[in-house]
Structure formats: structure tokens, C-alpha cells
CSV table of C-alpha atoms in Angstrom, one decimal:
chain,number,residue,atom,x,y,z
A,216,MET,CA,15.7,-0.4,18.7
A,217,SER,CA,12.3,-1.8,18.3
A,218,SER,CA,10.5,-2.5,15.2
A,219,ARG,CA,8.1,0.6,16.0
A,220,GLY,CA,11.2,2.7,16.7
A,221,VAL,CA,12.8,1.6,13.2
A,222,ALA,CA,9.7,2.6,11.5
A,223,LEU,CA,9.8,5.9,13.3
A,224,ALA,CA,13.3,6.5,12.4
A,225,VAL,CA,13.0,5.4,8.8
A,226,VAL,CA,9.8,7.3,7.8
A,227,SER,CA,10.2,10.4,10.2
A,228,LEU,CA,13.7,11.2,9.4
A,229,ALA,CA,15.1,9.3,6.5
A,230,LEU,CA,11.9,10.6,4.4
A,231,GLY,CA,11.9,14.0,6.2
A,232,PHE,CA,8.8,13.9,8.1
A,233,GLY,CA,8.2,14.3,11.7
A,234,THR,CA,8.7,18.4,11.6
A,235,VAL,CA,4.9,19.5,11.4
A,236,ALA,CA,2.1,18.7,13.8
A,237,ARG,CA,-0.9,17.3,12.3
A,238,ALA,CA,-3.5,16.4,14.7
A,239,GLY,CA,-5.8,14.5,12.2
A,240,ASN,CA,-7.1,11.1,12.3
A,241,LEU,CA,-6.8,8.3,9.5
A,242,LYS,CA,-9.7,5.7,9.7
A,243,VAL,CA,-8.8,2.5,8.4
A,244,VAL,CA,-10.8,-0.7,7.7
A,245,GLN,CA,-10.2,-4.0,6.1
A,246,SER,CA,-12.9,-5.8,4.2
A,247,GLY,CA,-11.5,-9.1,2.7
A,248,THR,CA,-8.1,-8.5,1.3
A,249,THR,CA,-8.7,-4.7,0.8
A,250,VAL,CA,-7.6,-2.2,3.2
A,251,LYS,CA,-9.1,1.4,2.9
A,252,ALA,CA,-7.8,4.4,4.6
A,253,THR,CA,-9.6,7.8,4.9
A,254,GLY,CA,-8.1,11.0,6.4
A,255,ASP,CA,-10.0,13.7,7.8
A,256,ALA,CA,-9.9,17.3,7.1
A,257,ALA,CA,-7.2,18.3,9.8
A,258,GLY,CA,-4.6,16.4,7.9
A,259,VAL,CA,-2.6,13.4,9.0
A,260,SER,CA,0.9,12.3,9.2
A,261,VAL,CA,1.6,8.6,9.0
A,262,GLY,CA,4.0,5.7,8.2
A,263,VAL,CA,3.1,2.7,6.2
A,264,THR,CA,5.1,-0.5,6.2
A,265,SER,CA,5.0,-4.3,5.7
A,266,VAL,CA,7.4,-4.9,8.8
A,267,SER,CA,5.4,-6.5,11.7
A,268,GLU,CA,5.8,-5.4,15.1
A,269,GLY,CA,8.9,-7.1,16.6
A,270,ASP,CA,10.2,-8.0,12.9
A,271,SER,CA,13.0,-6.4,11.0
A,272,ASP,CA,12.0,-7.5,7.7
A,273,PRO,CA,8.7,-7.3,5.4
A,274,THR,CA,5.9,-9.9,5.1
A,275,THR,CA,3.7,-10.2,2.3
A,276,GLY,CA,0.3,-9.0,3.0
A,277,VAL,CA,1.0,-7.1,6.2
A,278,VAL,CA,0.2,-3.4,6.4
A,279,ARG,CA,0.8,-1.7,9.4
A,280,PHE,CA,0.0,2.0,10.0
A,281,VAL,CA,2.3,4.2,12.2
A,282,PRO,CA,0.7,7.5,13.6
A,283,LEU,CA,3.3,10.2,13.8
A,284,ASP,CA,3.4,13.8,15.1
A,285,GLY,CA,0.1,14.0,17.1
A,286,SER,CA,-2.1,12.0,14.3
A,287,THR,CA,-4.0,9.1,15.1
A,288,VAL,CA,-5.2,6.0,13.5
A,289,ASN,CA,-8.6,4.7,14.1
A,290,GLY,CA,-8.7,7.3,17.1
A,291,GLY,CA,-5.7,6.0,19.0
A,292,THR,CA,-1.8,6.6,18.8
A,293,ALA,CA,-0.8,3.0,18.7
A,294,ASP,CA,0.1,1.5,15.5
A,295,VAL,CA,-2.7,-0.5,13.6
A,296,GLN,CA,-1.6,-3.7,11.6
A,297,PHE,CA,-3.7,-5.7,9.0
A,298,ASN,CA,-2.7,-9.0,8.0
A,299,GLY,CA,-3.7,-10.9,4.5
A,300,VAL,CA,-4.0,-7.8,2.8
A,301,LYS,CA,-3.8,-7.6,-1.2
A,302,ASN,CA,-5.0,-3.9,-2.1
A,303,VAL,CA,-4.6,-0.6,0.0
A,304,SER,CA,-6.3,2.4,-0.8
A,305,ILE,CA,-5.4,5.5,1.0
A,306,LYS,CA,-7.6,8.8,0.7
A,307,LEU,CA,-6.3,12.0,2.5
A,308,GLY,CA,-8.5,14.8,3.6
A,309,LYS,CA,-8.0,18.6,3.0
A,310,GLY,CA,-4.7,18.6,5.0
A,311,PRO,CA,-1.8,19.2,4.7
A,312,ASN,CA,-0.9,15.2,4.7
A,313,SER,CA,2.2,13.4,5.3
A,314,VAL,CA,2.3,9.9,4.2
A,315,GLY,CA,5.8,8.0,4.1
A,316,GLY,CA,6.1,4.3,3.1
A,317,GLU,CA,8.8,2.1,3.8
A,318,GLU,CA,9.3,-1.8,2.5
A,319,ILE,CA,5.5,-2.2,1.3
A,320,ASP,CA,4.7,-5.4,0.1
A,321,VAL,CA,1.4,-6.4,-1.2
A,322,LEU,CA,0.5,-8.6,-4.2
A,323,GLY,CA,-2.2,-6.4,-5.6
A,324,ASN,CA,-2.6,-2.5,-6.1
A,325,PHE,CA,-1.5,0.3,-3.8
A,326,ALA,CA,-3.0,3.9,-4.2
A,327,VAL,CA,-2.8,7.1,-2.4
A,328,LYS,CA,-4.6,10.4,-3.3
A,329,GLY,CA,-3.7,13.5,-1.5
A,330,GLY,CA,-6.1,16.5,-0.4
A,331,ALA,CA,-6.5,20.0,-1.4
A,332,SER,CA,-3.5,21.2,0.4
A,333,ALA,CA,0.3,20.6,0.5
A,334,ASP,CA,1.2,16.9,0.8
A,335,GLU,CA,4.0,14.8,0.9
A,336,LEU,CA,3.7,11.2,-0.6
A,337,THR,CA,7.1,9.6,0.1
A,338,PHE,CA,7.7,5.8,-0.7
A,339,GLY,CA,10.9,3.7,-0.6
A,340,GLY,CA,11.6,0.1,-1.1
A,341,GLY,CA,9.4,-2.9,-1.4
A,342,PHE,CA,6.8,-4.5,-4.0
A,343,VAL,CA,3.6,-3.7,-5.5
A,344,GLY,CA,2.5,-6.5,-7.5
A,345,GLY,CA,-0.4,-4.7,-9.2
A,346,ILE,CA,-0.6,-0.9,-10.1
A,347,LEU,CA,1.1,1.9,-8.0
A,348,THR,CA,-1.1,5.1,-8.1
A,349,LEU,CA,0.4,8.3,-6.2
A,350,ASP,CA,-2.2,11.2,-6.8
A,351,GLY,CA,-0.9,14.5,-5.3
A,352,GLY,CA,-4.1,15.9,-6.0
A,353,ASP,CA,-4.6,19.9,-5.8
A,354,GLY,CA,-2.0,22.1,-3.7
A,355,ALA,CA,1.7,22.3,-3.6
A,356,ASP,CA,2.8,18.6,-3.3
A,357,THR,CA,5.9,16.4,-3.2
A,358,VAL,CA,5.5,12.8,-4.3
A,359,GLU,CA,8.4,10.3,-4.5
A,360,CYS,CA,8.7,6.6,-5.1
A,361,GLN,CA,12.2,5.0,-5.0
A,362,ASP,CA,13.3,1.5,-5.3
A,363,ILE,CA,9.9,-0.4,-5.4
A,364,GLU,CA,9.4,-3.5,-7.8
A,365,ILE,CA,5.7,-2.8,-9.4
A,366,GLY,CA,4.5,-5.8,-11.2
A,367,ARG,CA,2.2,-3.5,-13.5
A,368,ASP,CA,1.7,-0.1,-14.0
A,369,ALA,CA,3.2,3.1,-12.0
A,370,VAL,CA,0.5,6.1,-12.3
A,371,LEU,CA,1.6,9.6,-11.2
A,372,LYS,CA,-1.2,12.3,-11.2
A,373,SER,CA,-1.6,15.7,-10.1
A,374,SER,CA,-4.5,18.6,-10.5
A,375,GLY,CA,-5.1,22.1,-9.6
A,376,SER,CA,-2.5,24.8,-9.0
A,377,GLY,CA,0.7,25.0,-7.1
A,378,LEU,CA,4.3,23.7,-7.4
A,379,LYS,CA,4.0,19.6,-7.7
A,380,THR,CA,7.4,18.0,-7.7
A,381,PHE,CA,7.1,14.2,-8.6
A,382,THR,CA,10.3,11.6,-8.4
A,383,PHE,CA,10.2,8.3,-9.9
A,384,GLY,CA,13.1,6.0,-9.0
A,385,CYS,CA,11.2,2.6,-9.3
A,386,ASN,CA,10.9,-0.5,-11.8
A,387,ALA,CA,7.6,-1.0,-13.4
A,388,ALA,CA,6.8,-4.2,-15.3
A,389,GLY,CA,4.1,-2.1,-17.3
A,390,ASN,CA,3.6,1.5,-17.9
A,391,LEU,CA,4.9,4.7,-16.2
A,392,LYS,CA,1.8,7.1,-16.7
A,393,ALA,CA,2.2,10.7,-15.5
A,394,SER,CA,-0.9,12.8,-15.8
A,395,PHE,CA,-0.7,16.3,-14.7
A,396,SER,CA,-3.9,18.0,-15.5
A,397,GLY,CA,-3.9,21.0,-13.5
A,398,SER,CA,-2.6,24.8,-14.2
A,399,GLY,CA,0.2,24.7,-11.8
A,400,HIS,CA,4.1,24.2,-12.1
A,401,ASN,CA,4.9,20.5,-12.6
A,402,GLN,CA,8.2,18.8,-12.1
A,403,LEU,CA,9.0,15.2,-12.8
A,404,ASN,CA,12.5,13.7,-12.5
A,405,VAL,CA,13.0,10.1,-13.5
A,406,THR,CA,15.9,8.8,-12.1
A,407,ASP,CA,19.1,7.2,-13.7
A,408,ASP,CA,18.0,3.6,-12.0
A,409,ALA,CA,14.3,4.0,-12.9
A,410,SER,CA,12.7,1.5,-15.5
A,411,ALA,CA,9.4,0.9,-17.1
A,412,GLU,CA,8.1,-1.2,-20.5
A,413,PHE,CA,6.1,2.4,-21.7
A,414,PHE,CA,6.2,5.8,-20.5
A,415,THR,CA,3.5,8.2,-21.2
A,416,LEU,CA,3.0,11.6,-20.0
A,417,LYS,CA,0.1,14.2,-20.5
A,418,ALA,CA,0.9,17.5,-18.9
A,419,ASN,CA,-1.2,21.2,-19.2
A,420,GLY,CA,0.4,23.1,-16.5
A,421,ALA,CA,1.4,26.8,-16.7
A,422,PHE,CA,5.0,25.3,-16.8
A,423,ASP,CA,6.2,21.7,-17.0
A,424,GLU,CA,9.7,20.5,-16.2
A,425,ILE,CA,10.3,16.9,-17.5
A,426,ASN,CA,13.7,15.6,-16.7
A,427,VAL,CA,14.6,11.9,-17.6
A,428,GLY,CA,17.9,10.5,-16.8
A,429,ALA,CA,19.7,7.3,-17.6
A,430,ALA,CA,16.4,5.5,-17.3
A,431,SER,CA,15.4,2.4,-19.3
A,432,ILE,CA,12.0,2.5,-21.2
A,433,GLY,CA,11.9,-1.0,-22.8
A,434,GLN,CA,9.5,-0.1,-25.7
A,435,ASN,CA,7.7,3.4,-26.7
A,436,ALA,CA,7.9,6.9,-24.9
A,437,LYS,CA,5.3,9.3,-25.5
A,438,LEU,CA,5.0,12.8,-24.1
A,439,SER,CA,2.3,15.5,-24.7
A,440,HIS,CA,3.0,18.6,-23.2
A,441,GLY,CA,0.2,21.7,-23.3
A,442,ASN,CA,0.6,25.4,-24.3
A,443,GLY,CA,2.3,26.4,-21.3
A,444,ALA,CA,6.1,27.0,-21.2
A,445,GLY,CA,8.4,24.0,-20.3
A,446,THR,CA,11.3,21.8,-20.7
A,447,VAL,CA,11.7,18.3,-21.8
A,448,ILE,CA,15.3,16.7,-21.3
A,449,PHE,CA,16.4,13.1,-22.0
A,450,THR,CA,20.1,12.6,-20.6
A,451,GLY,CA,21.4,9.2,-21.3
A,452,THR,CA,17.9,7.7,-21.7
A,453,LEU,CA,17.6,4.1,-23.0
A,454,ILE,CA,14.3,3.9,-25.2
A,455,GLY,CA,13.8,0.3,-26.9
A,456,GLU,CA,11.5,1.5,-29.6
A,457,ALA,CA,10.0,4.7,-30.6
A,458,LEU,CA,10.2,8.1,-28.8
A,459,SER,CA,7.3,10.9,-29.7
A,460,VAL,CA,7.4,14.4,-27.8
A,461,GLY,CA,4.5,16.8,-28.7
A,462,SER,CA,4.3,20.4,-27.4
A,463,GLY,CA,2.0,23.4,-27.7
A,464,SER,CA,2.3,27.1,-28.1
A,465,GLY,CA,4.6,28.0,-25.0
A,466,ALA,CA,8.4,28.5,-25.2
A,467,ASP,CA,9.9,25.1,-24.6
A,468,THR,CA,13.2,23.8,-24.4
A,469,ILE,CA,13.6,20.3,-25.7
A,470,ARG,CA,16.8,18.5,-25.5
A,471,LEU,CA,18.4,15.1,-26.1
A,472,ASN,CA,21.8,14.5,-24.7
A,473,GLY,CA,23.4,10.9,-25.2
A,474,ALA,CA,19.9,9.2,-25.6
A,475,HIS,CA,19.4,5.9,-27.2
A,476,VAL,CA,16.4,5.5,-29.2
A,477,GLY,CA,15.9,2.1,-30.9
A,478,ALA,CA,13.3,3.0,-33.3
A,479,ALA,CA,12.0,6.6,-34.8
A,480,ALA,CA,12.1,9.8,-32.8
A,481,LYS,CA,9.7,12.4,-33.8
A,482,ILE,CA,9.6,15.8,-32.0
A,483,ASN,CA,7.1,18.5,-32.4
A,484,ALA,CA,8.0,21.7,-30.6
A,485,GLY,CA,5.1,23.7,-31.6
A,486,ASN,CA,4.6,27.2,-32.1
A,487,GLY,CA,6.6,29.9,-29.7
A,488,ALA,CA,10.2,30.8,-29.1
A,489,ASN,CA,11.6,27.2,-28.5
A,490,ILE,CA,15.4,26.0,-27.9
A,491,LEU,CA,16.0,22.8,-29.4
A,492,ILE,CA,19.2,21.1,-28.3
A,493,ALA,CA,20.9,17.8,-29.1
A,494,GLY,CA,24.4,16.9,-27.5
A,495,PRO,CA,27.0,17.4,-26.4
A,496,ASP,CA,26.9,13.5,-25.8
A,497,GLN,CA,26.5,11.5,-28.8
A,498,THR,CA,22.6,10.7,-29.3
A,499,LEU,CA,21.6,7.4,-31.3
A,500,ILE,CA,18.5,7.1,-33.3
A,501,GLY,CA,17.9,3.9,-34.9
A,502,GLU,CA,15.4,4.7,-37.5
A,503,SER,CA,14.0,8.1,-38.8
A,504,PHE,CA,14.4,11.4,-36.8
A,505,GLN,CA,11.8,14.2,-37.7
A,506,LEU,CA,11.9,17.3,-35.7
A,507,THR,CA,9.3,20.1,-36.3
A,508,ALA,CA,9.4,23.6,-34.9
A,509,GLY,CA,6.3,26.1,-35.4
A,510,ALA,CA,6.1,29.7,-35.9
A,511,GLY,CA,8.3,31.8,-33.5
A,512,ALA,CA,11.8,32.7,-33.1
A,513,ASP,CA,13.5,29.3,-32.3
A,514,THR,CA,17.0,28.5,-31.5
A,515,PHE,CA,18.6,25.5,-32.7
A,516,ASN,CA,21.8,23.9,-31.4
A,517,LEU,CA,21.9,20.3,-32.6
A,518,GLN,CA,25.0,18.5,-32.8
A,519,ASN,CA,26.4,14.6,-32.4
A,520,VAL,CA,23.2,13.0,-33.5
A,521,THR,CA,23.6,9.5,-35.5
A,522,VAL,CA,20.4,8.7,-37.2
A,523,GLY,CA,19.9,5.1,-39.0
A,524,GLU,CA,17.3,6.2,-41.7
A,525,ASP,CA,16.1,9.6,-43.0
A,526,CYS,CA,16.5,13.0,-41.0
A,527,THR,CA,13.9,15.6,-41.8
A,528,ILE,CA,14.2,19.1,-39.7
A,529,LYS,CA,11.3,21.5,-40.4
A,530,ILE,CA,11.9,25.1,-39.2
A,531,GLY,CA,9.0,27.3,-38.8
A,532,ASN,CA,8.0,30.9,-39.6
A,533,GLY,CA,10.0,33.5,-37.8
A,534,ALA,CA,13.6,34.8,-37.1
A,535,ASN,CA,15.4,31.6,-36.5
A,536,HIS,CA,18.9,30.9,-35.7
A,537,GLY,CA,21.5,28.2,-34.5
A,538,THR,CA,23.7,25.5,-35.9
A,539,ILE,CA,22.9,21.7,-37.1
A,540,THR,CA,26.4,20.0,-36.9
A,541,GLY,CA,27.9,16.7,-36.5
A,542,PHE,CA,24.9,14.6,-37.8
A,543,THR,CA,25.7,10.9,-38.9
A,544,ILE,CA,22.7,9.9,-41.0
A,545,GLY,CA,22.4,6.6,-42.9
A,546,GLU,CA,19.9,7.8,-45.7
A,547,ASP,CA,18.3,11.4,-46.9
A,548,PHE,CA,18.9,14.7,-45.0
A,549,THR,CA,16.3,17.2,-45.4
A,550,VAL,CA,16.1,20.9,-43.9
A,551,THR,CA,13.4,23.3,-44.8
A,552,ALA,CA,12.3,26.6,-43.4
A,553,GLY,CA,9.3,28.8,-43.5
A,554,THR,CA,9.1,32.6,-44.0
A,555,GLY,CA,11.3,35.1,-42.0
A,556,SER,CA,14.8,36.0,-41.6
A,557,ASN,CA,16.9,32.8,-40.7
A,558,ASN,CA,20.1,32.2,-39.8
A,559,VAL,CA,20.7,28.5,-39.3
A,560,SER,CA,23.9,27.2,-40.2
A,561,VAL,CA,23.9,23.5,-41.4
A,562,THR,CA,27.4,22.1,-41.8
A,563,GLY,CA,29.9,19.3,-41.0
A,564,ASN,CA,27.2,16.5,-41.4
A,565,THR,CA,27.8,12.9,-43.0
A,566,VAL,CA,24.9,11.8,-45.2
A,567,GLY,CA,24.5,8.4,-46.6
A,568,GLY,CA,21.7,9.6,-49.1
A,569,VAL,CA,20.6,12.9,-50.6
A,570,THR,CA,20.9,16.2,-48.8
A,571,LYS,CA,18.3,18.9,-49.5
A,572,ILE,CA,18.7,22.3,-47.8
A,573,GLY,CA,16.0,24.8,-48.1
A,574,SER,CA,17.1,28.4,-49.5
A,575,ASN,CA,15.4,30.1,-46.8
A,576,VAL,CA,17.5,28.2,-44.0
A,577,GLY,CA,20.3,30.3,-43.5
A,578,PRO,CA,23.4,32.0,-44.9
């Protein structure tokens, strides 16, 4: 098969494209070492690769655009290739659009911004020496990047309404930054083989779902979730230093299951009827652990947590219930509760320091 055939097969089939005709045009120009591509309002379907025509392996600085499904690049149906490229910027029109990248190899930044309709941005394999930015824009978008080595930050963005699904399975030497500023339903899945030095997230959707698998975060992870309902789940995640999770007034589910946090962990669930879970797999926190729940009928199902220093759990006002058991705490253990009819059982914990259980915590 020719390299064009390989590109078509990889982009159209493996990445799930090639099913919807999009007759728009992508205008691409090169200025020095920067390539800028702009899509029109009709929407485009294109593949992007650093594999030259006739080759089977990527070449650093090569960027080849492959028109698919009735789309054109610079007005034609033939591939368009650029050489000596360091930075790539792709800005799509209203759409819907599909852009699939395979074996990208550039030394600078690579950025894609979707339009106002449903877009598919899917990238797999390769190297981006600078910052990788994938911005779904408005609309119901699917954004995925897998197996890309990133020299600096990875930036994931969305805005507006609609269901937005992000999957991150790359290795970033810098920060994994996720910013979901719209009012839609946002989903972020960080896969088991992903890594970044830092992880920061700001989400303000009507419903946000954050699932972090056995990924590796070299230093700090800081997540901020707005007033909509949502879930934040860490399963087997390795965080080298501190973990911070802050949530607003929605009904949230926050879970630690087999996570390893090298320094302190601080979770503020905010107001609302929240569900707070630890376990069943052992979670290890190297320093202190502070869990705060605001006003609302919260459910606690906390088990199998090892804390190196102090552990403080603050139960807010409301009819709260659940269990806190199987903790191993190096220093002091404090559990307090606000007003309301609480039924939280605190038993079967091993504490190296002083244990203080408030009178209104439970039976």
C-alpha cells in the first residue's frame, strides 16, 4: 500500500473517520517555520501526518495534510505537504469537522481549535516538542490524544454547551492543563499510561465527569470543579506531591481508590448532597489528609486509607450518614460535624496520636 493509502487507512478507519461527507476546504499556508490552516464554514475532514509521500516513517518537520470524504486542501483533493515546519496552528470553521493526526513530529507547538458544531479531534503517536493544544470549541465534541510525547504542556479546552468527551493518554513533560469553561456536560478520561509533571483542571459545566486512572503526576494535582453536579475519581493514580480537589454547590461524587499521594491531600466537596468514597483498594497519603463537606445530606463510605500525618474530616450541616473505617493514621485523627441528624460510624481505625470524635458525628 502507498503511504497515502496508509494515511487514509489510519486516519479514516483506526481513528473512526471517513463516514460523513464534509465538502469544505482547508486553507493552509507556511510562513517560515510556521504552518497555519484555516477551515471554512462547511466543515472539513482531513488527516495530518509527518510521514512523507512514499515513506513509512515520520520525518521531523514534515507536515502533510490529507483531504478526506469530499473535503479539499487549498482547493484540491491531492495531499499538500510542507517541510521545515516547527509550529502548526489549525483553526476550524463552523463545521462539523474531523481532524485526525497520526505520527506527528514537530519541534515546536501544535494547536487545533474546533468550530461551533460537533467536531472530532483525534491524534495518536508522534512527538510535539512544545505545547500541544486541543480546543474543541463550542458544540458536542470528541477530543482524543494517545501515545504522543510532549516536550512541554498539554492543554485541553472547551466552551459552550453540549457533551464534550476528552481522552488523554499522552506523556507531557510539563503541565496537563484542562479548562472547560462552558455550561455543557464535560467528560475527561486520563488513561492508565498517561503522565504529566503537573495536572490542573478548571471545570464549570452543568455536569463534569473526571476520571483519572493509574496515570503518573510527577508533582501536584489541583482540580477545581464549579457548582454543577459531577464526579471526580482517582483510581490507582500516582501523585508525587500534593493533591487538591475543590468543588462547588452541586451534588458531587468524589472517590479515591488505590491512589498514592506523596504529600498532603485536601478535598473540599462544597455544599450539596455529596457522596464521598475511599476504597476498596488501599489509598496512601504521605502527609496530612483533610476532607471537608459543606451543608447537605452527605454520604460517607471511607475505608482503607493510610495517612502519614494528621487526618481531619469535617462533616457539614445536614442529615449525614455512612462509615469511616480501616484508616491507619500516623498522628492525630479528628472528625467533627455540624448541626443535623447525623449517623456516621467511625470505627476500626488505627491512630498513632490523639483521636477526637465530635459529639454530633453519629451514634
